[in-house]
Amino acid sequence: MWDLLVRRARLATMTPGAPYGEAPGVGPCGASGARLGALAVEGGRIAWLGADADLPAGAAARLELDAEGRLLTPGLVDAHTHLVHAGSRAVEWGERLAGATYEEVAARGGGILSTVRATRAAGFERLLAESRPRLAALMADGVTTVEVKSGYGLDLETEARMLEVARALGERLPVTVRTTFLGAHSVPPEFAGRADAYVEELTGRILPAVAARGLADAVDAYCEPHAFSLAQVERLFDAAARHGLPVKLHAEQRSDSGGAALVAARRGLSADHLEHLSPAGVQALAAAGTVAVLLPGAYLHLRETRPPPVAALRAAGVPLAVATDLNPGTSPLGSLTLAMNLACTLLGLDPAEALAGTTRVGARALGLHDRGALAAGLRADLALWSLEHPAELVGRLALPALATRVVAGAVHHAPTR
Ligand SMILES: [Zn+2]
């Protein structure tokens, strides 16, 4: 007797091999001859999957779900967000549309520092209340695992509060939240012109306190001339290693600073953005197996014209993830399926690569090897869509399609579709 049995589903397993994966006895997902599948859950994990017609005799479950031929995928993984924050930066966006550059807006006290002011002023409950609807939007779009960064506090008290809010969201809502310490997002005003002293504060005081309280699963930084240099990021990564925390990096978004090669040399989880990535950076990521996280929402919202070198990354075998980068300034994007579409229409991925980037590869970008595909033994994080072909999940613009989310075997129905 299983806990849950999903029957008559089109299974996009997202296991390597076929573009959308292939379940035993079913045929490649999306192919014309593919059979309908079934998937059983026991103890929060996938216990069996295969053709519906091949279910063992007498198969039964405490709860049975008839998918009626709809598409079943792994629950989606959003591997890069800044969804915990206070305030909005839509006014600045209007200024940028009128011709101001990102750097000019930042120089006037806008940009990241305006969100820092708003976030420092918000207490725990307000920060939670402002952030929760953003996470709910991602969940309503099929997300079952999400990464949330700090980085709008830039002092110990607020950085810790952001991470506590992220942890609380993961405890109160049916979703896995992985937290990342991004104290090196920007130099705070009280350290203006003294970036080295701020890095000293980060490595000597803030990161040790965050690590001691178990608030972070990873460490990230913003490596750009107007933020932190390679040498400063190296010091931060040394401190992360002392606390046993894996690293990732905002790299090569606005310039080729060599950040991707640095995070690859540290066997980091991911290098994110990468619009200005060099051929040497591509090779470094490939050699290390570090994931390239593509963030097409920021590319769109900043009206960038130079996309990341997707063809070179693909040719080198670098794993490609896709994430929302959900943040108030450069990517106020609350839909991971729309991010997948933008990764194809703007950056050159194909639909199967985009879906792999929010499932199997997205999980890898977070160092999670127990999810991101449909296979026996993996966590039963699932998304059932009112769609038939997996390409439909990518080839639409923000048309809601989620019918049911399953988180570690627990069923959560979406509003009727
Ligand atoms: Zn980011």
PDB file of C-alpha atoms and ligand atoms in Angstrom, residues 80-82 147 149 152 182 185 220 222 250 253 272-273 295 298 325-327 330, ligand 1:
ATOM      1  CA  HIS A  80      18.661  32.274  -7.581  1.00  0.00           C
ATOM      2  CA  THR A  81      16.317  34.762  -5.893  1.00  0.00           C
ATOM      3  CA  HIS A  82      16.441  37.854  -3.687  1.00  0.00           C
ATOM      4  CA  GLU A 147      17.045  29.678  -3.041  1.00  0.00           C
ATOM      5  CA  LYS A 149      19.730  35.325  -0.614  1.00  0.00           C
ATOM      6  CA  TYR A 152      19.944  43.977   1.563  1.00  0.00           C
ATOM      7  CA  LEU A 182      25.187  37.622   0.272  1.00  0.00           C
ATOM      8  CA  HIS A 185      26.254  42.426  -2.362  1.00  0.00           C
ATOM      9  CA  ASP A 220      27.628  34.415  -2.567  1.00  0.00           C
ATOM     10  CA  TYR A 222      28.783  40.382  -6.324  1.00  0.00           C
ATOM     11  CA  HIS A 250      27.348  36.873  -9.320  1.00  0.00           C
ATOM     12  CA  GLN A 253      27.166  40.439 -15.442  1.00  0.00           C
ATOM     13  CA  ASP A 272      25.415  33.377 -12.190  1.00  0.00           C
ATOM     14  CA  HIS A 273      24.546  35.962 -14.921  1.00  0.00           C
ATOM     15  CA  LEU A 295      19.024  34.986 -15.375  1.00  0.00           C
ATOM     16  CA  ALA A 298      17.620  40.732 -15.395  1.00  0.00           C
ATOM     17  CA  ASP A 325      16.703  36.343  -9.937  1.00  0.00           C
ATOM     18  CA  LEU A 326      13.486  37.689  -8.349  1.00  0.00           C
ATOM     19  CA  ASN A 327      14.584  41.062  -6.911  1.00  0.00           C
ATOM     20  CA  THR A 330      16.737  44.425 -11.940  1.00  0.00           C
TER      21      THR A 330
HETATM   22 ZN    ZN B   1      21.178  38.056  -8.058  1.00  0.00          ZN
END
